[in-house]
Coordinates of C-alpha atoms in Angstrom, one line a residue:
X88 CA 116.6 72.9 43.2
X89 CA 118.0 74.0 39.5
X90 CA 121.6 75.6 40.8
X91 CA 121.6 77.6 37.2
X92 CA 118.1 79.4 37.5
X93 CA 117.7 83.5 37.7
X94 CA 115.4 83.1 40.3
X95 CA 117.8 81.3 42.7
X96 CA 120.6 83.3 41.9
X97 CA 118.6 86.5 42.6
X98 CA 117.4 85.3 46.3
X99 CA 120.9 84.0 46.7
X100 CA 122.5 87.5 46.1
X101 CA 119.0 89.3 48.3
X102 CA 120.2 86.6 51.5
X103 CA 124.2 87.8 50.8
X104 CA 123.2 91.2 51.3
X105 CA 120.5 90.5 54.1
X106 CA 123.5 88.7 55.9
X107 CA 125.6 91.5 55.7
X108 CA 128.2 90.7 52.8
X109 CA 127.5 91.8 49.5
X110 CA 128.5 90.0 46.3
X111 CA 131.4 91.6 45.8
X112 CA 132.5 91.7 49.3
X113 CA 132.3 87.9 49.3
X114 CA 135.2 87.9 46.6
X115 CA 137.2 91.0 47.3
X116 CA 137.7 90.6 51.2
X117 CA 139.3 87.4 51.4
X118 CA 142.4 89.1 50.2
X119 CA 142.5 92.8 51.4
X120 CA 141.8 91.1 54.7
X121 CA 144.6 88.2 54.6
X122 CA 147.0 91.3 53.5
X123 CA 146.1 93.2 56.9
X124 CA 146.1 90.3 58.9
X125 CA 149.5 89.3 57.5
X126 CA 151.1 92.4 58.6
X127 CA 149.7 92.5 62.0
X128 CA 150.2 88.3 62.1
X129 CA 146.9 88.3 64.2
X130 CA 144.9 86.3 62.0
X131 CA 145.6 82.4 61.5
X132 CA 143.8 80.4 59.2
X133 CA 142.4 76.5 60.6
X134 CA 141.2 73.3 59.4
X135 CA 138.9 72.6 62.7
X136 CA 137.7 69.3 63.2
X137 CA 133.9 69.1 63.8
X138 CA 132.1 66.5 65.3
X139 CA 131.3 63.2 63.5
X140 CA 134.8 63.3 61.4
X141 CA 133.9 66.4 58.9
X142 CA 136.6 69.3 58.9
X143 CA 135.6 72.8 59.3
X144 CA 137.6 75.7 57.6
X145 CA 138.4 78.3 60.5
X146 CA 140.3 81.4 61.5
X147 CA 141.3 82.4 64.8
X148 CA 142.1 86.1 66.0
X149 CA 144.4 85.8 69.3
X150 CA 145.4 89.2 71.0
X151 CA 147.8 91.0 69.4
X152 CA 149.8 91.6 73.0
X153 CA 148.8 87.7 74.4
X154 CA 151.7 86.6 76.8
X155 CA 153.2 83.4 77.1
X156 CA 151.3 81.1 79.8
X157 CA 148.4 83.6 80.1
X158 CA 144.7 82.3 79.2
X159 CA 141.8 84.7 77.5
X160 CA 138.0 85.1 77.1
X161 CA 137.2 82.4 74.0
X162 CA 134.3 83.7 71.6
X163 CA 132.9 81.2 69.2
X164 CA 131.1 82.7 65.9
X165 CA 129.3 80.2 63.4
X166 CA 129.0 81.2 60.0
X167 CA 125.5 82.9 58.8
X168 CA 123.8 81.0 56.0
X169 CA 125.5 81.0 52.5
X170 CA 128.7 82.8 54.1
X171 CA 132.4 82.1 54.4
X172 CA 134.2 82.3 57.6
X173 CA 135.1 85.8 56.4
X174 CA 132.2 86.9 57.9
X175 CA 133.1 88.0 61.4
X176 CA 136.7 89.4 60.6
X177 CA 136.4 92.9 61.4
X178 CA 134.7 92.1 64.7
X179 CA 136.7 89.2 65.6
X180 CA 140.0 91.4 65.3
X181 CA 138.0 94.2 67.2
X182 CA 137.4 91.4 70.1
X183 CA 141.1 90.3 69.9
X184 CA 142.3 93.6 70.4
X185 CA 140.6 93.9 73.3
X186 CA 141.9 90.5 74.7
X187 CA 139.9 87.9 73.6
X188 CA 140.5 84.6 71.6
X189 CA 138.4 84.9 68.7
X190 CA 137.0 81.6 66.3
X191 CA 135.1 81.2 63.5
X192 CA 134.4 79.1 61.1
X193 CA 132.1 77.8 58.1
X194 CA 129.3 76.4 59.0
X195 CA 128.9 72.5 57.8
X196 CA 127.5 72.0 54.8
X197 CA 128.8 75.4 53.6
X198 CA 131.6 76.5 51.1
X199 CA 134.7 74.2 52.0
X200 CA 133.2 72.9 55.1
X201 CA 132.7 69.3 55.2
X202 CA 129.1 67.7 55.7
X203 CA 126.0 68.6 54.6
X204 CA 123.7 71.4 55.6
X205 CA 121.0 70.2 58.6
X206 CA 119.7 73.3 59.7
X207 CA 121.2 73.7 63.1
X208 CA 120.2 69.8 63.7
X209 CA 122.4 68.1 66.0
X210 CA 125.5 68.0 64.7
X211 CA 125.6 71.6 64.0
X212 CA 125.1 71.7 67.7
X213 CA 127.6 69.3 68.6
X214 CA 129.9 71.2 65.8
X215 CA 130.3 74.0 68.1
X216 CA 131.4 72.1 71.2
X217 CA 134.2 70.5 69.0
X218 CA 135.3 73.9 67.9
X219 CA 135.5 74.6 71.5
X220 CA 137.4 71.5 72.2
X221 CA 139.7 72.4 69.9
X222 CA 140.0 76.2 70.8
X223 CA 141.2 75.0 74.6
X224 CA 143.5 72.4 73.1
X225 CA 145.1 74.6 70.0
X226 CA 144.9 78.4 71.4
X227 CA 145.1 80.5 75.0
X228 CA 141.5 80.4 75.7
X229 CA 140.1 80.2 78.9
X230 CA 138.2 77.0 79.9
X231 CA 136.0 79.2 82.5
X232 CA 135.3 81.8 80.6
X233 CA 133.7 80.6 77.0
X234 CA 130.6 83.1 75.0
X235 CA 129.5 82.4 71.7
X236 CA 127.6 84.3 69.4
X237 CA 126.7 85.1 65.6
X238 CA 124.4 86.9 63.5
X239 CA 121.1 85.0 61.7
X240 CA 121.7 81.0 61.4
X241 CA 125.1 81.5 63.9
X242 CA 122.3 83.2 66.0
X243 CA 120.5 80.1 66.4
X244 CA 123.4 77.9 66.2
X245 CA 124.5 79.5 69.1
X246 CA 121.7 79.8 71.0
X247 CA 121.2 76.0 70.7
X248 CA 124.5 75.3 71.3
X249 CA 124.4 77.3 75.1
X250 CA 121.7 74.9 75.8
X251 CA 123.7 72.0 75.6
X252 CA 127.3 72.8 76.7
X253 CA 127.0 74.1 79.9
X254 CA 130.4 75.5 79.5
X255 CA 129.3 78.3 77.5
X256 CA 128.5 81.3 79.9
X257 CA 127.9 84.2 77.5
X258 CA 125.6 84.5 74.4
X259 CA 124.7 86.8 71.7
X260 CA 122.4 85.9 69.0
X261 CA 121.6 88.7 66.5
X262 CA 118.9 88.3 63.6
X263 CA 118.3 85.2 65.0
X264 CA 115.3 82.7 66.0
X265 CA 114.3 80.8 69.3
X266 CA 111.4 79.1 67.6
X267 CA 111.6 78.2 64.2
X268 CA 108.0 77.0 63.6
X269 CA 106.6 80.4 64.6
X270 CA 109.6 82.0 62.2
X271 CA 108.4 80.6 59.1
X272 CA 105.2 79.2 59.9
X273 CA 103.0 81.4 62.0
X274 CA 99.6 81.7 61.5
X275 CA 99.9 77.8 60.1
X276 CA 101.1 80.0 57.3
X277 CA 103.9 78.9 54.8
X278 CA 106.5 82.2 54.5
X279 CA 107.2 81.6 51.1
X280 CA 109.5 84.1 49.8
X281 CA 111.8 83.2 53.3
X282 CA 111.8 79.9 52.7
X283 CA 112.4 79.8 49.3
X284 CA 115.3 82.7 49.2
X285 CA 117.0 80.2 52.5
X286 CA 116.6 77.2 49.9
X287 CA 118.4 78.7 47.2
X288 CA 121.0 80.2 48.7
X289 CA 122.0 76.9 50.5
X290 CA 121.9 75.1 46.9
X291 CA 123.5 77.7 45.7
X292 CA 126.4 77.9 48.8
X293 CA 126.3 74.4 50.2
X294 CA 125.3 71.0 50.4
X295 CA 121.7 70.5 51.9
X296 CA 121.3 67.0 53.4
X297 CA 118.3 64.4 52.0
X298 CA 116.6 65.3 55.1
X299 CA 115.9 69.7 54.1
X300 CA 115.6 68.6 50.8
X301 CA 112.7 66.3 51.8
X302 CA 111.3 69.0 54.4
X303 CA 111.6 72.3 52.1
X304 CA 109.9 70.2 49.3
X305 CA 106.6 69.1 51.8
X306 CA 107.0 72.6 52.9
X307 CA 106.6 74.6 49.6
X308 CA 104.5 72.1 48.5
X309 CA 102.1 72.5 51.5
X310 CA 102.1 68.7 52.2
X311 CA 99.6 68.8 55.2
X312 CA 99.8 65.0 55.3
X313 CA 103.3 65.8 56.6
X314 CA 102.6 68.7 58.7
X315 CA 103.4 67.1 62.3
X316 CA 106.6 65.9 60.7
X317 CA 107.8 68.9 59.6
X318 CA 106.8 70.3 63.4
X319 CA 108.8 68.0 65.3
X320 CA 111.8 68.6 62.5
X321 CA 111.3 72.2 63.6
X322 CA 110.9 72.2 67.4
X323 CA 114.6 70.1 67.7
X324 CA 115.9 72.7 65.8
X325 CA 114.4 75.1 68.4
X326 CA 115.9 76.8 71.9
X327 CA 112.6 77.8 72.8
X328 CA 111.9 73.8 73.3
X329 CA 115.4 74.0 75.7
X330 CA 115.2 76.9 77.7
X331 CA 115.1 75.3 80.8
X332 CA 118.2 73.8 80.1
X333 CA 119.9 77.6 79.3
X334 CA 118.3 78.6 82.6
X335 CA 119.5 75.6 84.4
X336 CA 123.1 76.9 83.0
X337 CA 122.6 80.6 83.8
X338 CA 123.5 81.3 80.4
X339 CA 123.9 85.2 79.9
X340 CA 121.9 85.9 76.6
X341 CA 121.7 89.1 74.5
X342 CA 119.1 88.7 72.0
X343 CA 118.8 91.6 69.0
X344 CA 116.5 91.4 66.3
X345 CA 114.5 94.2 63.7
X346 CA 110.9 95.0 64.1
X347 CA 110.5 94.0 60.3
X348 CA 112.4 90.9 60.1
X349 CA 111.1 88.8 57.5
X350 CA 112.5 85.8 57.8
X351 CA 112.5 85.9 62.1
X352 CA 109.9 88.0 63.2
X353 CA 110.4 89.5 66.3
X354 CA 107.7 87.9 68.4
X355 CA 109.2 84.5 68.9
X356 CA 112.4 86.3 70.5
X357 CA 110.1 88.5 73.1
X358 CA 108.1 85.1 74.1
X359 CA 111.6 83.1 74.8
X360 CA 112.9 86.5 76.2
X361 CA 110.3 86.4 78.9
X362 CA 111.2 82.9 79.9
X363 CA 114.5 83.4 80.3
X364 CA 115.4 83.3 84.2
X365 CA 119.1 84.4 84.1
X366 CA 121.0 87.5 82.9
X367 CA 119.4 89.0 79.7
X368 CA 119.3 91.6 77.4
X369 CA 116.7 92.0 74.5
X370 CA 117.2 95.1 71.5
X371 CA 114.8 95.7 68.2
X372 CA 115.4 97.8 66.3
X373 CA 113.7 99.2 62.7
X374 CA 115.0 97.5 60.0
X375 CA 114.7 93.8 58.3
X376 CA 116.9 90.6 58.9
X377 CA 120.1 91.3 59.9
X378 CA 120.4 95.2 58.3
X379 CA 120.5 96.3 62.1
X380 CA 123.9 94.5 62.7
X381 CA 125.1 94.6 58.9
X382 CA 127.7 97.6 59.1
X383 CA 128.8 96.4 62.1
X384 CA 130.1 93.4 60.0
X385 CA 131.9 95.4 57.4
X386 CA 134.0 97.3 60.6
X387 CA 131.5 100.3 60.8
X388 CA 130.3 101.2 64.1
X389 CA 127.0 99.9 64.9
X390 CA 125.1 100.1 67.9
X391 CA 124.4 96.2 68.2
X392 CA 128.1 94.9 67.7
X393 CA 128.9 97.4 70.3
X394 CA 126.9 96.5 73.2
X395 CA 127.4 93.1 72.7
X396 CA 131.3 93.3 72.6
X397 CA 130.0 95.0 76.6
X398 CA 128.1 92.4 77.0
X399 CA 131.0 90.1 76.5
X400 CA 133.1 92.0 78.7
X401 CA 130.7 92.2 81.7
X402 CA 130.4 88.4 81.6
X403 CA 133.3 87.1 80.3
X404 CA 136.0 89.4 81.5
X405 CA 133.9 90.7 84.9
X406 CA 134.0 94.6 83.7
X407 CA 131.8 96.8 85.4
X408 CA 130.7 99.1 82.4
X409 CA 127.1 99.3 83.4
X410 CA 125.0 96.8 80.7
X411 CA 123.8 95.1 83.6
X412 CA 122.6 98.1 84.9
X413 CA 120.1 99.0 81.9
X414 CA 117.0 98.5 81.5
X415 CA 117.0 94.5 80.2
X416 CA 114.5 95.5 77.5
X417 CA 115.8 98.4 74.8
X418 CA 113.6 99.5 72.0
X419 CA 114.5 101.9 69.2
X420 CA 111.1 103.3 67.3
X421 CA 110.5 103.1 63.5
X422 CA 109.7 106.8 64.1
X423 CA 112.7 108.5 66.0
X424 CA 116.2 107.8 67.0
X425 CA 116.1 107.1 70.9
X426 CA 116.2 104.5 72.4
X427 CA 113.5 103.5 75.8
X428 CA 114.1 101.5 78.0
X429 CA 111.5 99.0 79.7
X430 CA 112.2 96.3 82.8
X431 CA 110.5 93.4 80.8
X432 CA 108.9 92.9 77.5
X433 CA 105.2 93.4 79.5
X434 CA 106.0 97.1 80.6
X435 CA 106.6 98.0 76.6
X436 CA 102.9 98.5 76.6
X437 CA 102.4 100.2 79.6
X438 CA 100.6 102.4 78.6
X439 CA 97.1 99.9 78.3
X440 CA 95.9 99.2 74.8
X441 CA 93.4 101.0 72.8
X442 CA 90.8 98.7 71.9
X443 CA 89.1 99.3 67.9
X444 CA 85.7 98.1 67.3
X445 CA 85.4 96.1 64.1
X446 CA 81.2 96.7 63.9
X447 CA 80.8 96.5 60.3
X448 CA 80.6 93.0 58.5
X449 CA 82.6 92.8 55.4
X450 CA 82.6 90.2 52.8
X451 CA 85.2 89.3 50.4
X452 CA 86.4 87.2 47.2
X453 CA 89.6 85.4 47.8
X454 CA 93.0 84.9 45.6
X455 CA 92.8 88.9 44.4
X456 CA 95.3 90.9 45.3
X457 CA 94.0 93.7 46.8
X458 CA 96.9 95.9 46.8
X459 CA 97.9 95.9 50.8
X460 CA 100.8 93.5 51.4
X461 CA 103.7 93.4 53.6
X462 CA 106.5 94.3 50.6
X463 CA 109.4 92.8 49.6
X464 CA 111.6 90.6 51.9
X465 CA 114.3 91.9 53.0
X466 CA 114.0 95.1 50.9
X467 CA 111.1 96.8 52.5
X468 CA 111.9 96.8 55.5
X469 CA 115.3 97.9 55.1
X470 CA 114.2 101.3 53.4
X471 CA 112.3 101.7 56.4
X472 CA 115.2 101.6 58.2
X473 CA 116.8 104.0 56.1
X474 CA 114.5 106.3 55.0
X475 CA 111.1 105.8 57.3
X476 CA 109.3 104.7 54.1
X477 CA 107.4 101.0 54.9
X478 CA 105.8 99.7 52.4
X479 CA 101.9 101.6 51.6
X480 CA 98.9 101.6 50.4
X481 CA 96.3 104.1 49.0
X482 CA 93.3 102.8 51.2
X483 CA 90.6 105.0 50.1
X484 CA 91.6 103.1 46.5
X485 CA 91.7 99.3 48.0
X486 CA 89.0 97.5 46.0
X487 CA 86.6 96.8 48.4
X488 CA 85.4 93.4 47.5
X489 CA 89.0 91.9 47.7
X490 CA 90.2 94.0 51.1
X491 CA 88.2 94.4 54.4
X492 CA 88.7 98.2 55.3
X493 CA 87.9 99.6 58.9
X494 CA 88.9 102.5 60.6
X495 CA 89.5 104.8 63.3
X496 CA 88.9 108.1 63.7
X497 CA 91.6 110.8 63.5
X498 CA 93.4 111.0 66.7
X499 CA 93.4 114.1 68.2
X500 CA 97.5 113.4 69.9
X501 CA 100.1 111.5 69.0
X502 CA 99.5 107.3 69.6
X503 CA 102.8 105.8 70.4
X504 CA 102.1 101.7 69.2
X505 CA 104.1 99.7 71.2
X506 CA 104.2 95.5 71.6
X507 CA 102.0 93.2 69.3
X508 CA 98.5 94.6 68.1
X509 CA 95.9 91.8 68.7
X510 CA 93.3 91.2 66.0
X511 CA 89.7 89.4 67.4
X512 CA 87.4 88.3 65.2
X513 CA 84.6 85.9 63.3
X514 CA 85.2 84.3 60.0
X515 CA 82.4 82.5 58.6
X516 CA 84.3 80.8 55.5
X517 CA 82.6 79.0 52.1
X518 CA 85.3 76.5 51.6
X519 CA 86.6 74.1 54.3
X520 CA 89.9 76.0 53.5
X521 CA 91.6 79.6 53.7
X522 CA 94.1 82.3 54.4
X523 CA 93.9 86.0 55.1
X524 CA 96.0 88.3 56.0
X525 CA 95.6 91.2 58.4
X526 CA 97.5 94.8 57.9
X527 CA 97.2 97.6 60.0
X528 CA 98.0 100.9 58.3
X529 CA 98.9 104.5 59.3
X530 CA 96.8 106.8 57.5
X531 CA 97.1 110.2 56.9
X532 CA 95.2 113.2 55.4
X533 CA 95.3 111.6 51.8
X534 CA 94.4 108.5 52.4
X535 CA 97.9 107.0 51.9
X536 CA 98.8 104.1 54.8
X537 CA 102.1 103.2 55.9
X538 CA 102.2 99.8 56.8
X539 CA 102.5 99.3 60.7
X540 CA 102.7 95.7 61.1
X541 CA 100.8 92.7 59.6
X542 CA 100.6 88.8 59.8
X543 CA 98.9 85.6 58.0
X544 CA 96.7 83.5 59.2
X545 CA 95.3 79.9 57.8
X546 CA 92.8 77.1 58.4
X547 CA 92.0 74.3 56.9
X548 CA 89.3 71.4 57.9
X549 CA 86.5 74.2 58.7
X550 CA 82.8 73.4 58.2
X551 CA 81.4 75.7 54.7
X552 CA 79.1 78.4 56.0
X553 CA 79.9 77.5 59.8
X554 CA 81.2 81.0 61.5
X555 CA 84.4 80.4 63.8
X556 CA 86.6 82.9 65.7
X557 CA 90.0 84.1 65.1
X558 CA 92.5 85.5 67.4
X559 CA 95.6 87.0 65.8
X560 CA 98.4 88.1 66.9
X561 CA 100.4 91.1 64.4
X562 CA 104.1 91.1 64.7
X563 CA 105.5 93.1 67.6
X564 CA 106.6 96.8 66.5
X565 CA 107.4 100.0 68.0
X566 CA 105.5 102.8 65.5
X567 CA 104.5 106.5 66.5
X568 CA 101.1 108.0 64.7
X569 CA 101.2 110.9 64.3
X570 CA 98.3 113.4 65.2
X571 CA 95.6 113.6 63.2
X572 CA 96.5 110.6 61.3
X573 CA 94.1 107.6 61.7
X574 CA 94.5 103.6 62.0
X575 CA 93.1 101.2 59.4
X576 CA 92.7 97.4 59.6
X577 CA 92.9 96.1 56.3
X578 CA 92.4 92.2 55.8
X579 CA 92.6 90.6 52.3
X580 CA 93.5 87.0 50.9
X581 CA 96.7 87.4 49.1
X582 CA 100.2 88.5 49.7
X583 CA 103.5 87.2 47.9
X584 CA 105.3 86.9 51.4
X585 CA 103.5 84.0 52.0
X586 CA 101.7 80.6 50.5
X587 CA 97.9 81.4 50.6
X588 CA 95.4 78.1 50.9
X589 CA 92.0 79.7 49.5
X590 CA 90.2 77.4 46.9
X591 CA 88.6 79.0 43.8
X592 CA 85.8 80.7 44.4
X593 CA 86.4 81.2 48.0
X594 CA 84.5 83.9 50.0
X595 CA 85.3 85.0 53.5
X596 CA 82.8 86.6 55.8
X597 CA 84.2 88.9 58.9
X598 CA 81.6 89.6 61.0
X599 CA 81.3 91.3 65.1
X600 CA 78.4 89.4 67.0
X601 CA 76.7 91.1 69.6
X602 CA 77.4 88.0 71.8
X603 CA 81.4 88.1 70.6
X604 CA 82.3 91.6 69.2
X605 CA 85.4 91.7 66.7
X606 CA 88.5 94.9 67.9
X607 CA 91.7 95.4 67.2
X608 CA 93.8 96.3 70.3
X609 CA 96.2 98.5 70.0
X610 CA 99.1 98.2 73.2
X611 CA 100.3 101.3 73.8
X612 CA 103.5 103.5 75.5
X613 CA 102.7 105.6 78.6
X614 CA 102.3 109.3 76.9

């Protein structure tokens, strides 16, 4: 990738700010920081050695009243993606001060780490169990009581990691992913603008290995030919693919993630949640990848930092403060500010689903953008957050040969969406290829949708003119309608989010047989 081009820069800056650290952050906290930690001489800068020779640039927060002889609660914290080992310092020293030993470093390939970047491959794994080495060897930290954690690719560092040093007996992965495949590639769908905003900002920050550059080039290039290849390069990199191992550990995991994270959606955390046998905690929040957890970085309080500094207490230092006492499952709506509580992920839609009928067939003309999409990564989402304001659409206006349109009918009370909206339908395609994309909008009185959720969907080998079905599932979301406000499925063939795989001149058909109707169900919260 061209180091010097606008378009990398710009999705190198977007990732920096996703991640929590802003541009100018990134070159004005190195020193305000050193200059606080110099006075309070908590903070100690490291050259760690990492596994297979490379040496990692570390810091290491001990407790500022840590007596002679005495051992502590170790906490490892990888790096993010594109970011310095500044990252974590105003957490870390939070940590400290309450008594633990506190590491982090640069993840390899990064800045002034050594290596290249491998995408949480093996010796990313194996980088953390020498930092942990190191940590017993160099520091007061506790053999028997080790948790790691991190936000976005220290998420899934970390998770992986837990898997394979059983050592490890406390985890918190926030922004992060459990499968990687169904990240990036659900739906058989390329997500373009993640991948190509992760690419940058590793050329950009680091030193990707032969081995991405080969995958991220059949990947944006949509090499089918290599498709099982880049699969198998996914599914190592994976903790979904290890959970038995974290189970067989009886790994404590605290998993937090955003409802519109663009880069790891949210369902791939639930499905791992669910199989996940020992003690566990799952959080979503509104927002997009890593804004739910970002102020909490720059020393701001923040609802996710602090219940997993609780969670590392109740499993690390034994304190009774009650997280184990919670509900496991703890949802915060895109529509208010309280958080529910559920017993598993398969109570959040307790209250049944509300099945849709799509009876109308509707044709359209692919590779026109109809105006529905998901929005911007990283941006949409996080106004959202801020402001309620997804990302909409006039449907009334959405040209109907390139969107399908159907809708409900105004709802007489409130409908409180909760869980992943299924999609069931038949596609009857005229080229062998194809990708749509399904939307479900809030509507109100004037026609204007707020977007609810959405995902991609593409096929390719199909016979022309042969009708086949679909089942889809949206990404998972926690959305109240309002009262009389509608819901609107709206399906069309292009979206800059993602690589779309229709041929010119490409028609798709949905259709609702009598033998095989096409809905939408809609899971819902108890009222």
């Amino acid at each position: 990738m061209q180091r010097t081009t606008t378009a990398a820069a710009v999705a190198a800056l977007l990732a920096a700010a996703a991640l929590g650290l802003a541009p100018h952050q990134a070159q004005a906290a190195p020193a305000a920081t050193a200059a606080s930690a110099a006075a309070s001489s908590e903070l100690r800068f490291h050259d760690i050695p990492g596994s297979g020779g490379i040496t990692l640039k570390g810091n290491v927060f001990a407790p500022s009243a840590a007596v002679a002889g005495r051992t502590y609660p170790l906490i490892v914290l990888p790096t993010s993606w594109g970011v310095p080992q500044i990252e974590y310092i105003a957490q870390a020293k939070k940590l400290a001060d309450s008594g633990y030993v506190v590491v982090s470093y640069t993840s390899r390939g990064f800045w002034l780490s050594g290596g290249q970047i491998e995408v949480a491959g093996p010796a990313d794994v194996a980088d953390v169990s020498a930092v942990i080495d190191w940590a017993l060897a160099n520091t007061a930290a506790d053999a028997d009581r080790i948790g790691l954690g991190g936000v976005s690719y220290g998420a899934g560092i970390s998770l992986l990691a837990s898997a394979n040093d059983p050592r490890v007996k406390a985890v918190v992965s926030m922004s992060g992913w459990a499968d990687l495949i169904d990240s990036i590639y659900s739906g058989r769908t390329q997500h373009l603008q993640a991948a190509a905003v992760l690419g940058a900002a590793g050329s950009l920050t680091g030193r990707p290995g032969p081995e991405l550059r080969q995958i991220l080039g059949d990947f944006l290039g949509s090499r089918l030919d290599k498709e099982e290849q880049m699969i198998e390069w996914g599914k190592k990199r994976s903790v979904a693919y290890q959970v038995d191992r974290i189970n067989a550990n009886g790994t404590a995991v605290f998993l937090g993630n955003a409802w519109g994270d663009t880069l790891f959606p949210p369902n791939q955390y639930t499905r791992f949640f669910e199989r996940l046998t020992g003690p566990k905690r799952l959080e979503l929040r509104p927002g997009d990848h890593a804004t739910a957890e970002g102020t909490g970085l720059l020393g701001l309080p923040n609802d996710t930092w602090t219940n997993a500094r609780r969670w590392f207490d109740r499993h690390l230092k034994g304190e009774l403060n009650g997280v184990d006492g919670e509900a496991p499952v703890q949802l915060k709506s895109r529509s208010n500010d309280g958080y529910e509580g559920y017993a598993d992920w398969k109570s959040v839609g307790s209250g049944g689903s509300e099945r849709l009928a799509l009876g109308d067939s509707e044709h359209l003309f692919a590779n026109v953008d109809s105006g529905a999409n998901g929005g911007v990564l990283l941006l949409s989402n996080l106004l959202d957050q801020i402001a309620r304001t997804p990302p909409m659409a006039s449907i009334p206006l959405l040209p109907r040969s390139f969107a399908a349109v159907w809708q409900s009918g105004r709802y007489a009370e409130e409908r409180r969406i909760r869980g992943a909206v299924k999609l069931h339908t038949t596609v009857t395609p005229t080229k062998g290829d194809g990708t749509f994309v399904a939307y479900l909008y809030d509507v109100g009185p004037l026609g204007i949708g707020k977007l609810v959720s959405n995902a991609p969907y593409t096929f390719h080998g199909k016979a022309p003119g042969q009708a086949f079905g679909v089942d889809l599932e949206l990404f998972s979301t926690a959305y109240d309608v309002p009262e009389g406000h509608r819901l609107a499925l709206v399906i069309d063939t292009v979206d800059p989010l993602y690589i779309e795989h229709n041929p010119t001149g490409a028609q798709l058909t949905f259709s609702s047989p009598a033998t095989d109707p096409s809905y939408v169900s809609v899971p819902l919260r108890e009222q």
